Amino acid sequence: MTDPILVTGGTGRLGRRLVPRLLAAGHVVRVLSRKPPRDGGLTMRRGDLITGEGLEEAVAGTGTIIHCATGNGHADQDATRALVRAAMRTGRPHLIYVSIVGVDRVDISYYRAKLACERLLEESGLPLTIQRTT
């Protein structure tokens, strides 16, 4: 059996489409959420990427984190920093960051924030994949 995959933003636009596919492929999946679990079929972990509350418990024992959570600007960077800190303290899982094609060429604030998160992750030293999607 493989280590669980933690999906941040697992109840959001991208995550709620990704999680069923991971489950269908046979993966053990945890979904990070600030709110209490709504779906009894999912393994939910309560945690907050901004405050850091519950993050270490959610990350502990995972082999991979897929970071789909997004907000706006500096909040994304703060959330990514908190996630990196938790990952560094709990086993250094492989982190997959979902970014956007063109974040390094389009000068809008959301893209600048995504690019800043990419750089934070690159500097972390964690095993990392940055997936720039369209």
mmCIF file of N, CA, C and O in Angstrom, residues 14-114:
data_model
loop_
_atom_site.group_PDB
_atom_site.id
_atom_site.type_symbol
_atom_site.label_atom_id
_atom_site.label_comp_id
_atom_site.label_asym_id
_atom_site.label_seq_id
_atom_site.Cartn_x
_atom_site.Cartn_y
_atom_site.Cartn_z
ATOM 1 N N LEU A 14 -10.801 22.749 -8.863
ATOM 2 C CA LEU A 14 -9.923 21.721 -9.421
ATOM 3 C C LEU A 14 -9.927 20.466 -8.553
ATOM 4 O O LEU A 14 -10.043 19.350 -9.046
ATOM 5 N N GLY A 15 -9.803 20.645 -7.254
ATOM 6 C CA GLY A 15 -9.678 19.514 -6.346
ATOM 7 C C GLY A 15 -10.854 18.564 -6.377
ATOM 8 O O GLY A 15 -10.680 17.342 -6.320
ATOM 9 N N ARG A 16 -12.050 19.103 -6.477
ATOM 10 C CA ARG A 16 -13.221 18.206 -6.462
ATOM 11 C C ARG A 16 -13.320 17.370 -7.732
ATOM 12 O O ARG A 16 -14.065 16.400 -7.789
ATOM 13 N N ARG A 17 -12.569 17.737 -8.761
ATOM 14 C CA ARG A 17 -12.496 16.900 -9.965
ATOM 15 C C ARG A 17 -11.308 15.935 -9.890
ATOM 16 O O ARG A 17 -11.356 14.835 -10.441
ATOM 17 N N LEU A 18 -10.251 16.358 -9.226
ATOM 18 C CA LEU A 18 -9.048 15.541 -9.102
ATOM 19 C C LEU A 18 -9.238 14.385 -8.127
ATOM 20 O O LEU A 18 -8.838 13.255 -8.412
ATOM 21 N N VAL A 19 -9.824 14.650 -6.984
ATOM 22 C CA VAL A 19 -9.934 13.638 -5.925
ATOM 23 C C VAL A 19 -10.624 12.358 -6.414
ATOM 24 O O VAL A 19 -10.088 11.261 -6.201
ATOM 25 N N PRO A 20 -11.771 12.425 -7.082
ATOM 26 C CA PRO A 20 -12.388 11.174 -7.550
ATOM 27 C C PRO A 20 -11.502 10.388 -8.515
ATOM 28 O O PRO A 20 -11.512 9.155 -8.519
ATOM 29 N N ARG A 21 -10.732 11.093 -9.318
ATOM 30 C CA ARG A 21 -9.832 10.408 -10.261
ATOM 31 C C ARG A 21 -8.704 9.691 -9.525
ATOM 32 O O ARG A 21 -8.307 8.590 -9.902
ATOM 33 N N LEU A 22 -8.167 10.338 -8.488
ATOM 34 C CA LEU A 22 -7.141 9.688 -7.684
ATOM 35 C C LEU A 22 -7.691 8.445 -7.000
ATOM 36 O O LEU A 22 -7.046 7.388 -6.969
ATOM 37 N N LEU A 23 -8.895 8.570 -6.439
ATOM 38 C CA LEU A 23 -9.534 7.431 -5.779
ATOM 39 C C LEU A 23 -9.791 6.298 -6.767
ATOM 40 O O LEU A 23 -9.533 5.126 -6.471
ATOM 41 N N ALA A 24 -10.281 6.644 -7.959
ATOM 42 C CA ALA A 24 -10.571 5.633 -8.979
ATOM 43 C C ALA A 24 -9.304 4.906 -9.428
ATOM 44 O O ALA A 24 -9.353 3.739 -9.820
ATOM 45 N N ALA A 25 -8.163 5.606 -9.341
ATOM 46 C CA ALA A 25 -6.884 4.994 -9.718
ATOM 47 C C ALA A 25 -6.292 4.159 -8.579
ATOM 48 O O ALA A 25 -5.203 3.609 -8.713
ATOM 49 N N GLY A 26 -7.024 4.086 -7.454
ATOM 50 C CA GLY A 26 -6.592 3.235 -6.356
ATOM 51 C C GLY A 26 -5.756 3.902 -5.289
ATOM 52 O O GLY A 26 -5.226 3.225 -4.409
ATOM 53 N N HIS A 27 -5.632 5.220 -5.339
ATOM 54 C CA HIS A 27 -4.841 5.936 -4.339
ATOM 55 C C HIS A 27 -5.636 6.150 -3.053
ATOM 56 O O HIS A 27 -6.857 6.287 -3.084
ATOM 57 N N VAL A 28 -4.916 6.197 -1.952
ATOM 58 C CA VAL A 28 -5.496 6.609 -0.683
ATOM 59 C C VAL A 28 -5.372 8.126 -0.644
ATOM 60 O O VAL A 28 -4.280 8.670 -0.818
ATOM 61 N N VAL A 29 -6.493 8.813 -0.453
ATOM 62 C CA VAL A 29 -6.514 10.273 -0.569
ATOM 63 C C VAL A 29 -7.044 10.894 0.713
ATOM 64 O O VAL A 29 -8.038 10.435 1.269
ATOM 65 N N ARG A 30 -6.378 11.957 1.150
ATOM 66 C CA ARG A 30 -6.861 12.820 2.223
ATOM 67 C C ARG A 30 -7.158 14.175 1.604
ATOM 68 O O ARG A 30 -6.415 14.647 0.749
ATOM 69 N N VAL A 31 -8.214 14.818 2.067
ATOM 70 C CA VAL A 31 -8.568 16.139 1.576
ATOM 71 C C VAL A 31 -8.460 17.123 2.726
ATOM 72 O O VAL A 31 -9.065 16.929 3.780
ATOM 73 N N LEU A 32 -7.671 18.173 2.543
ATOM 74 C CA LEU A 32 -7.518 19.219 3.548
ATOM 75 C C LEU A 32 -8.642 20.229 3.395
ATOM 76 O O LEU A 32 -8.913 20.702 2.295
ATOM 77 N N SER A 33 -9.292 20.549 4.506
ATOM 78 C CA SER A 33 -10.388 21.508 4.473
ATOM 79 C C SER A 33 -10.444 22.277 5.782
ATOM 80 O O SER A 33 -10.165 21.723 6.841
ATOM 81 N N ARG A 34 -10.811 23.556 5.695
ATOM 82 C CA ARG A 34 -11.004 24.369 6.907
ATOM 83 C C ARG A 34 -12.316 24.019 7.594
ATOM 84 O O ARG A 34 -12.500 24.292 8.764
ATOM 85 N N LYS A 35 -13.214 23.444 6.838
ATOM 86 C CA LYS A 35 -14.560 23.166 7.344
ATOM 87 C C LYS A 35 -14.680 21.693 7.716
ATOM 88 O O LYS A 35 -13.960 20.860 7.199
ATOM 89 N N PRO A 36 -15.647 21.380 8.572
ATOM 90 C CA PRO A 36 -15.865 19.970 8.920
ATOM 91 C C PRO A 36 -16.219 19.157 7.677
ATOM 92 O O PRO A 36 -16.765 19.694 6.707
ATOM 93 N N PRO A 37 -15.921 17.878 7.684
ATOM 94 C CA PRO A 37 -16.222 17.038 6.521
ATOM 95 C C PRO A 37 -17.701 17.070 6.158
ATOM 96 O O PRO A 37 -18.559 17.048 7.022
ATOM 97 N N ARG A 38 -17.962 17.137 4.853
ATOM 98 C CA ARG A 38 -19.336 17.103 4.349
ATOM 99 C C ARG A 38 -19.632 15.781 3.674
ATOM 100 O O ARG A 38 -20.750 15.363 3.601
ATOM 101 N N ASP A 39 -18.603 15.162 3.136
ATOM 102 C CA ASP A 39 -18.796 13.936 2.375
ATOM 103 C C ASP A 39 -18.230 12.772 3.173
ATOM 104 O O ASP A 39 -17.028 12.667 3.339
ATOM 105 N N GLY A 40 -19.095 11.918 3.661
ATOM 106 C CA GLY A 40 -18.668 10.777 4.452
ATOM 107 C C GLY A 40 -17.784 9.812 3.691
ATOM 108 O O GLY A 40 -17.110 8.987 4.293
ATOM 109 N N GLY A 41 -17.733 9.893 2.376
ATOM 110 C CA GLY A 41 -16.919 8.989 1.574
ATOM 111 C C GLY A 41 -15.469 9.412 1.448
ATOM 112 O O GLY A 41 -14.650 8.663 0.942
ATOM 113 N N LEU A 42 -15.132 10.600 1.902
ATOM 114 C CA LEU A 42 -13.769 11.097 1.787
ATOM 115 C C LEU A 42 -13.086 11.113 3.147
ATOM 116 O O LEU A 42 -13.734 11.305 4.167
ATOM 117 N N THR A 43 -11.774 10.928 3.133
ATOM 118 C CA THR A 43 -10.996 11.098 4.349
ATOM 119 C C THR A 43 -10.603 12.564 4.410
ATOM 120 O O THR A 43 -9.764 13.026 3.640
ATOM 121 N N MET A 44 -11.264 13.282 5.272
ATOM 122 C CA MET A 44 -11.025 14.719 5.397
ATOM 123 C C MET A 44 -10.060 14.971 6.549
ATOM 124 O O MET A 44 -10.089 14.272 7.552
ATOM 125 N N ARG A 45 -9.238 15.971 6.391
ATOM 126 C CA ARG A 45 -8.362 16.446 7.445
ATOM 127 C C ARG A 45 -8.648 17.917 7.626
ATOM 128 O O ARG A 45 -8.561 18.694 6.674
ATOM 129 N N ARG A 46 -9.004 18.280 8.826
ATOM 130 C CA ARG A 46 -9.284 19.681 9.107
ATOM 131 C C ARG A 46 -7.955 20.403 9.272
ATOM 132 O O ARG A 46 -7.079 19.972 10.007
ATOM 133 N N GLY A 47 -7.812 21.502 8.545
ATOM 134 C CA GLY A 47 -6.592 22.283 8.624
ATOM 135 C C GLY A 47 -6.761 23.601 7.906
ATOM 136 O O GLY A 47 -7.641 23.750 7.061
ATOM 137 N N ASP A 48 -5.913 24.533 8.264
ATOM 138 C CA ASP A 48 -5.993 25.877 7.696
ATOM 139 C C ASP A 48 -4.613 26.272 7.178
ATOM 140 O O ASP A 48 -3.658 26.354 7.954
ATOM 141 N N LEU A 49 -4.533 26.508 5.890
ATOM 142 C CA LEU A 49 -3.249 26.870 5.283
ATOM 143 C C LEU A 49 -2.761 28.257 5.700
ATOM 144 O O LEU A 49 -1.566 28.526 5.632
ATOM 145 N N ILE A 50 -3.649 29.125 6.122
ATOM 146 C CA ILE A 50 -3.230 30.470 6.515
ATOM 147 C C ILE A 50 -2.717 30.477 7.952
ATOM 148 O O ILE A 50 -1.641 30.991 8.231
ATOM 149 N N THR A 51 -3.462 29.876 8.872
ATOM 150 C CA THR A 51 -3.049 29.876 10.281
ATOM 151 C C THR A 51 -2.081 28.753 10.602
ATOM 152 O O THR A 51 -1.379 28.808 11.603
ATOM 153 N N GLY A 52 -2.068 27.718 9.772
ATOM 154 C CA GLY A 52 -1.232 26.549 10.039
ATOM 155 C C GLY A 52 -1.905 25.522 10.940
ATOM 156 O O GLY A 52 -1.385 24.425 11.134
ATOM 157 N N GLU A 53 -3.073 25.867 11.471
ATOM 158 C CA GLU A 53 -3.783 24.958 12.377
ATOM 159 C C GLU A 53 -4.109 23.632 11.679
ATOM 160 O O GLU A 53 -4.681 23.616 10.597
ATOM 161 N N GLY A 54 -3.691 22.528 12.291
ATOM 162 C CA GLY A 54 -3.992 21.200 11.779
ATOM 163 C C GLY A 54 -3.146 20.732 10.619
ATOM 164 O O GLY A 54 -3.295 19.594 10.165
ATOM 165 N N LEU A 55 -2.243 21.568 10.120
ATOM 166 C CA LEU A 55 -1.464 21.190 8.929
ATOM 167 C C LEU A 55 -0.519 20.023 9.174
ATOM 168 O O LEU A 55 -0.445 19.108 8.356
ATOM 169 N N GLU A 56 0.214 20.061 10.269
ATOM 170 C CA GLU A 56 1.171 18.981 10.508
ATOM 171 C C GLU A 56 0.465 17.636 10.620
ATOM 172 O O GLU A 56 0.947 16.633 10.097
ATOM 173 N N GLU A 57 -0.682 17.610 11.287
ATOM 174 C CA GLU A 57 -1.438 16.372 11.410
ATOM 175 C C GLU A 57 -1.929 15.892 10.042
ATOM 176 O O GLU A 57 -1.938 14.698 9.765
ATOM 177 N N ALA A 58 -2.339 16.821 9.205
ATOM 178 C CA ALA A 58 -2.837 16.461 7.871
ATOM 179 C C ALA A 58 -1.719 15.942 6.978
ATOM 180 O O ALA A 58 -1.913 15.004 6.196
ATOM 181 N N VAL A 59 -0.539 16.531 7.092
ATOM 182 C CA VAL A 59 0.592 16.182 6.240
ATOM 183 C C VAL A 59 1.291 14.912 6.711
ATOM 184 O O VAL A 59 1.814 14.137 5.902
ATOM 185 N N ALA A 60 1.288 14.658 8.002
ATOM 186 C CA ALA A 60 2.024 13.523 8.575
ATOM 187 C C ALA A 60 1.639 12.206 7.897
ATOM 188 O O ALA A 60 0.461 11.897 7.727
ATOM 189 N N GLY A 61 2.652 11.477 7.476
ATOM 190 C CA GLY A 61 2.426 10.162 6.878
ATOM 191 C C GLY A 61 2.083 10.162 5.409
ATOM 192 O O GLY A 61 1.900 9.101 4.822
ATOM 193 N N THR A 62 1.995 11.344 4.793
ATOM 194 C CA THR A 62 1.692 11.377 3.362
ATOM 195 C C THR A 62 2.969 11.190 2.554
ATOM 196 O O THR A 62 4.058 11.558 2.988
ATOM 197 N N GLY A 63 2.817 10.622 1.380
ATOM 198 C CA GLY A 63 3.950 10.493 0.470
ATOM 199 C C GLY A 63 3.973 11.602 -0.557
ATOM 200 O O GLY A 63 5.016 11.960 -1.096
ATOM 201 N N THR A 64 2.789 12.174 -0.799
ATOM 202 C CA THR A 64 2.636 13.216 -1.815
ATOM 203 C C THR A 64 1.599 14.223 -1.339
ATOM 204 O O THR A 64 0.598 13.847 -0.727
ATOM 205 N N ILE A 65 1.857 15.484 -1.645
ATOM 206 C CA ILE A 65 0.875 16.543 -1.435
ATOM 207 C C ILE A 65 0.618 17.168 -2.800
ATOM 208 O O ILE A 65 1.565 17.552 -3.497
ATOM 209 N N ILE A 66 -0.641 17.265 -3.176
ATOM 210 C CA ILE A 66 -1.002 17.992 -4.398
ATOM 211 C C ILE A 66 -1.640 19.296 -3.932
ATOM 212 O O ILE A 66 -2.715 19.297 -3.341
ATOM 213 N N HIS A 67 -0.935 20.386 -4.175
ATOM 214 C CA HIS A 67 -1.334 21.704 -3.665
ATOM 215 C C HIS A 67 -2.176 22.421 -4.720
ATOM 216 O O HIS A 67 -1.661 23.094 -5.605
ATOM 217 N N CYS A 68 -3.508 22.240 -4.602
ATOM 218 C CA CYS A 68 -4.459 22.870 -5.526
ATOM 219 C C CYS A 68 -5.085 24.117 -4.930
ATOM 220 O O CYS A 68 -5.753 24.865 -5.649
ATOM 221 N N ALA A 69 -4.932 24.310 -3.620
ATOM 222 C CA ALA A 69 -5.586 25.446 -2.963
ATOM 223 C C ALA A 69 -5.037 26.750 -3.515
ATOM 224 O O ALA A 69 -3.839 26.892 -3.746
ATOM 225 N N THR A 70 -5.929 27.681 -3.709
ATOM 226 C CA THR A 70 -5.527 28.991 -4.195
ATOM 227 C C THR A 70 -6.487 30.041 -3.668
ATOM 228 O O THR A 70 -7.628 29.741 -3.339
ATOM 229 N N GLY A 71 -5.987 31.213 -3.548
ATOM 230 C CA GLY A 71 -6.806 32.320 -3.065
ATOM 231 C C GLY A 71 -6.458 33.539 -3.879
ATOM 232 O O GLY A 71 -6.706 33.599 -5.068
ATOM 233 N N ASN A 72 -5.781 34.475 -3.216
ATOM 234 C CA ASN A 72 -5.337 35.647 -3.950
ATOM 235 C C ASN A 72 -4.073 36.209 -3.331
ATOM 236 O O ASN A 72 -3.909 36.234 -2.131
ATOM 237 N N GLY A 73 -3.169 36.581 -4.165
ATOM 238 C CA GLY A 73 -1.978 37.313 -3.782
ATOM 239 C C GLY A 73 -1.177 36.749 -2.635
ATOM 240 O O GLY A 73 -0.782 35.596 -2.631
ATOM 241 N N HIS A 74 -0.946 37.612 -1.646
ATOM 242 C CA HIS A 74 -0.078 37.249 -0.532
ATOM 243 C C HIS A 74 -0.637 36.091 0.274
ATOM 244 O O HIS A 74 0.115 35.336 0.884
ATOM 245 N N ALA A 75 -1.948 35.896 0.284
ATOM 246 C CA ALA A 75 -2.543 34.769 1.004
ATOM 247 C C ALA A 75 -2.031 33.452 0.422
ATOM 248 O O ALA A 75 -1.751 32.512 1.168
ATOM 249 N N ASP A 76 -1.884 33.370 -0.893
ATOM 250 C CA ASP A 76 -1.344 32.155 -1.507
ATOM 251 C C ASP A 76 0.087 31.912 -1.058
ATOM 252 O O ASP A 76 0.467 30.777 -0.779
ATOM 253 N N GLN A 77 0.866 32.955 -0.994
ATOM 254 C CA GLN A 77 2.251 32.804 -0.568
ATOM 255 C C GLN A 77 2.334 32.383 0.897
ATOM 256 O O GLN A 77 3.116 31.499 1.254
ATOM 257 N N ASP A 78 1.505 32.981 1.752
ATOM 258 C CA ASP A 78 1.479 32.604 3.166
ATOM 259 C C ASP A 78 1.049 31.150 3.318
ATOM 260 O O ASP A 78 1.616 30.408 4.119
ATOM 261 N N ALA A 79 0.043 30.747 2.565
ATOM 262 C CA ALA A 79 -0.445 29.370 2.618
ATOM 263 C C ALA A 79 0.640 28.393 2.168
ATOM 264 O O ALA A 79 0.843 27.341 2.783
ATOM 265 N N THR A 80 1.335 28.736 1.108
ATOM 266 C CA THR A 80 2.391 27.874 0.595
ATOM 267 C C THR A 80 3.532 27.769 1.599
ATOM 268 O O THR A 80 4.065 26.687 1.830
ATOM 269 N N ARG A 81 3.892 28.890 2.230
ATOM 270 C CA ARG A 81 4.929 28.852 3.277
ATOM 271 C C ARG A 81 4.528 27.924 4.420
ATOM 272 O O ARG A 81 5.335 27.134 4.904
ATOM 273 N N ALA A 82 3.281 28.036 4.865
ATOM 274 C CA ALA A 82 2.798 27.191 5.965
ATOM 275 C C ALA A 82 2.837 25.719 5.564
ATOM 276 O O ALA A 82 3.222 24.852 6.365
ATOM 277 N N LEU A 83 2.456 25.418 4.346
ATOM 278 C CA LEU A 83 2.476 24.046 3.862
ATOM 279 C C LEU A 83 3.902 23.511 3.797
ATOM 280 O O LEU A 83 4.177 22.374 4.201
ATOM 281 N N VAL A 84 4.823 24.327 3.319
ATOM 282 C CA VAL A 84 6.235 23.929 3.264
ATOM 283 C C VAL A 84 6.756 23.641 4.668
ATOM 284 O O VAL A 84 7.418 22.624 4.899
ATOM 285 N N ARG A 85 6.458 24.517 5.620
ATOM 286 C CA ARG A 85 6.920 24.288 7.001
ATOM 287 C C ARG A 85 6.398 22.960 7.540
ATOM 288 O O ARG A 85 7.142 22.181 8.132
ATOM 289 N N ALA A 86 5.115 22.689 7.330
ATOM 290 C CA ALA A 86 4.533 21.437 7.807
ATOM 291 C C ALA A 86 5.184 20.239 7.117
ATOM 292 O O ALA A 86 5.492 19.229 7.765
ATOM 293 N N ALA A 87 5.414 20.341 5.825
ATOM 294 C CA ALA A 87 6.027 19.244 5.075
ATOM 295 C C ALA A 87 7.464 19.004 5.527
ATOM 296 O O ALA A 87 7.900 17.854 5.642
ATOM 297 N N MET A 88 8.197 20.047 5.812
ATOM 298 C CA MET A 88 9.581 19.912 6.264
ATOM 299 C C MET A 88 9.652 19.220 7.625
ATOM 300 O O MET A 88 10.595 18.483 7.891
ATOM 301 N N ARG A 89 8.663 19.459 8.467
ATOM 302 C CA ARG A 89 8.671 18.881 9.814
ATOM 303 C C ARG A 89 8.100 17.469 9.873
ATOM 304 O O ARG A 89 8.252 16.802 10.892
ATOM 305 N N THR A 90 7.455 17.025 8.820
ATOM 306 C CA THR A 90 6.730 15.758 8.921
ATOM 307 C C THR A 90 7.114 14.734 7.853
ATOM 308 O O THR A 90 6.272 13.921 7.459
ATOM 309 N N GLY A 91 8.320 14.760 7.378
ATOM 310 C CA GLY A 91 8.754 13.689 6.495
ATOM 311 C C GLY A 91 9.119 14.057 5.078
ATOM 312 O O GLY A 91 9.480 13.201 4.298
ATOM 313 N N ARG A 92 9.002 15.310 4.705
ATOM 314 C CA ARG A 92 9.430 15.769 3.383
ATOM 315 C C ARG A 92 8.756 15.030 2.219
ATOM 316 O O ARG A 92 9.417 14.476 1.346
ATOM 317 N N PRO A 93 7.420 15.016 2.167
ATOM 318 C CA PRO A 93 6.735 14.363 1.046
ATOM 319 C C PRO A 93 6.970 15.108 -0.259
ATOM 320 O O PRO A 93 7.352 16.279 -0.258
ATOM 321 N N HIS A 94 6.735 14.407 -1.354
ATOM 322 C CA HIS A 94 6.815 15.022 -2.681
ATOM 323 C C HIS A 94 5.647 15.994 -2.826
ATOM 324 O O HIS A 94 4.503 15.625 -2.576
ATOM 325 N N LEU A 95 5.932 17.212 -3.230
ATOM 326 C CA LEU A 95 4.894 18.219 -3.369
ATOM 327 C C LEU A 95 4.668 18.514 -4.850
ATOM 328 O O LEU A 95 5.622 18.762 -5.580
ATOM 329 N N ILE A 96 3.417 18.429 -5.257
ATOM 330 C CA ILE A 96 3.033 18.780 -6.626
ATOM 331 C C ILE A 96 2.238 20.076 -6.538
ATOM 332 O O ILE A 96 1.229 20.145 -5.841
ATOM 333 N N TYR A 97 2.727 21.101 -7.216
ATOM 334 C CA TYR A 97 2.080 22.407 -7.180
ATOM 335 C C TYR A 97 1.402 22.667 -8.513
ATOM 336 O O TYR A 97 2.033 22.599 -9.570
ATOM 337 N N VAL A 98 0.123 22.962 -8.462
ATOM 338 C CA VAL A 98 -0.638 23.262 -9.677
ATOM 339 C C VAL A 98 -0.551 24.765 -9.928
ATOM 340 O O VAL A 98 -1.048 25.574 -9.152
ATOM 341 N N SER A 99 0.119 25.105 -11.021
ATOM 342 C CA SER A 99 0.309 26.495 -11.398
ATOM 343 C C SER A 99 -0.353 26.727 -12.760
ATOM 344 O O SER A 99 -1.222 25.953 -13.157
ATOM 345 N N ILE A 100 0.067 27.761 -13.443
ATOM 346 C CA ILE A 100 -0.595 28.154 -14.691
ATOM 347 C C ILE A 100 0.459 28.459 -15.764
ATOM 348 O O ILE A 100 1.446 29.154 -15.485
ATOM 349 N N VAL A 101 0.218 27.985 -16.962
ATOM 350 C CA VAL A 101 1.083 28.324 -18.087
ATOM 351 C C VAL A 101 1.118 29.843 -18.228
ATOM 352 O O VAL A 101 0.077 30.505 -18.182
ATOM 353 N N GLY A 102 2.307 30.402 -18.368
ATOM 354 C CA GLY A 102 2.451 31.833 -18.605
ATOM 355 C C GLY A 102 2.626 32.676 -17.353
ATOM 356 O O GLY A 102 2.718 33.900 -17.462
ATOM 357 N N VAL A 103 2.708 32.057 -16.164
ATOM 358 C CA VAL A 103 2.850 32.879 -14.952
ATOM 359 C C VAL A 103 4.132 33.710 -14.972
ATOM 360 O O VAL A 103 4.211 34.735 -14.301
ATOM 361 N N ASP A 104 5.096 33.276 -15.739
ATOM 362 C CA ASP A 104 6.354 34.008 -15.832
ATOM 363 C C ASP A 104 6.361 35.029 -16.972
ATOM 364 O O ASP A 104 7.347 35.732 -17.169
ATOM 365 N N ARG A 105 5.250 35.136 -17.705
ATOM 366 C CA ARG A 105 5.199 36.061 -18.840
ATOM 367 C C ARG A 105 4.033 37.035 -18.816
ATOM 368 O O ARG A 105 4.022 37.996 -19.576
ATOM 369 N N VAL A 106 3.040 36.771 -17.978
ATOM 370 C CA VAL A 106 1.853 37.630 -17.931
ATOM 371 C C VAL A 106 1.879 38.420 -16.628
ATOM 372 O O VAL A 106 1.961 37.844 -15.550
ATOM 373 N N ASP A 107 1.812 39.738 -16.751
ATOM 374 C CA ASP A 107 1.960 40.597 -15.581
ATOM 375 C C ASP A 107 0.603 40.988 -14.988
ATOM 376 O O ASP A 107 0.135 42.109 -15.163
ATOM 377 N N ILE A 108 -0.026 40.009 -14.330
ATOM 378 C CA ILE A 108 -1.222 40.307 -13.544
ATOM 379 C C ILE A 108 -0.978 39.767 -12.136
ATOM 380 O O ILE A 108 -0.191 38.836 -11.948
ATOM 381 N N SER A 109 -1.636 40.332 -11.150
ATOM 382 C CA SER A 109 -1.312 40.028 -9.758
ATOM 383 C C SER A 109 -1.490 38.551 -9.416
ATOM 384 O O SER A 109 -0.668 37.979 -8.689
ATOM 385 N N TYR A 110 -2.521 37.903 -9.903
ATOM 386 C CA TYR A 110 -2.740 36.491 -9.601
ATOM 387 C C TYR A 110 -1.584 35.644 -10.122
ATOM 388 O O TYR A 110 -1.087 34.743 -9.443
ATOM 389 N N TYR A 111 -1.116 35.944 -11.327
ATOM 390 C CA TYR A 111 0.006 35.202 -11.903
ATOM 391 C C TYR A 111 1.300 35.497 -11.145
ATOM 392 O O TYR A 111 2.115 34.604 -10.941
ATOM 393 N N ARG A 112 1.493 36.736 -10.750
ATOM 394 C CA ARG A 112 2.697 37.058 -9.957
ATOM 395 C C ARG A 112 2.711 36.269 -8.655
ATOM 396 O O ARG A 112 3.756 35.783 -8.229
ATOM 397 N N ALA A 113 1.542 36.123 -8.036
ATOM 398 C CA ALA A 113 1.450 35.352 -6.784
ATOM 399 C C ALA A 113 1.750 33.880 -7.035
ATOM 400 O O ALA A 113 2.460 33.242 -6.240
ATOM 401 N N LYS A 114 1.223 33.317 -8.113
ATOM 402 C CA LYS A 114 1.503 31.920 -8.436
ATOM 403 C C LYS A 114 2.996 31.715 -8.694
ATOM 404 O O LYS A 114 3.586 30.738 -8.223
#
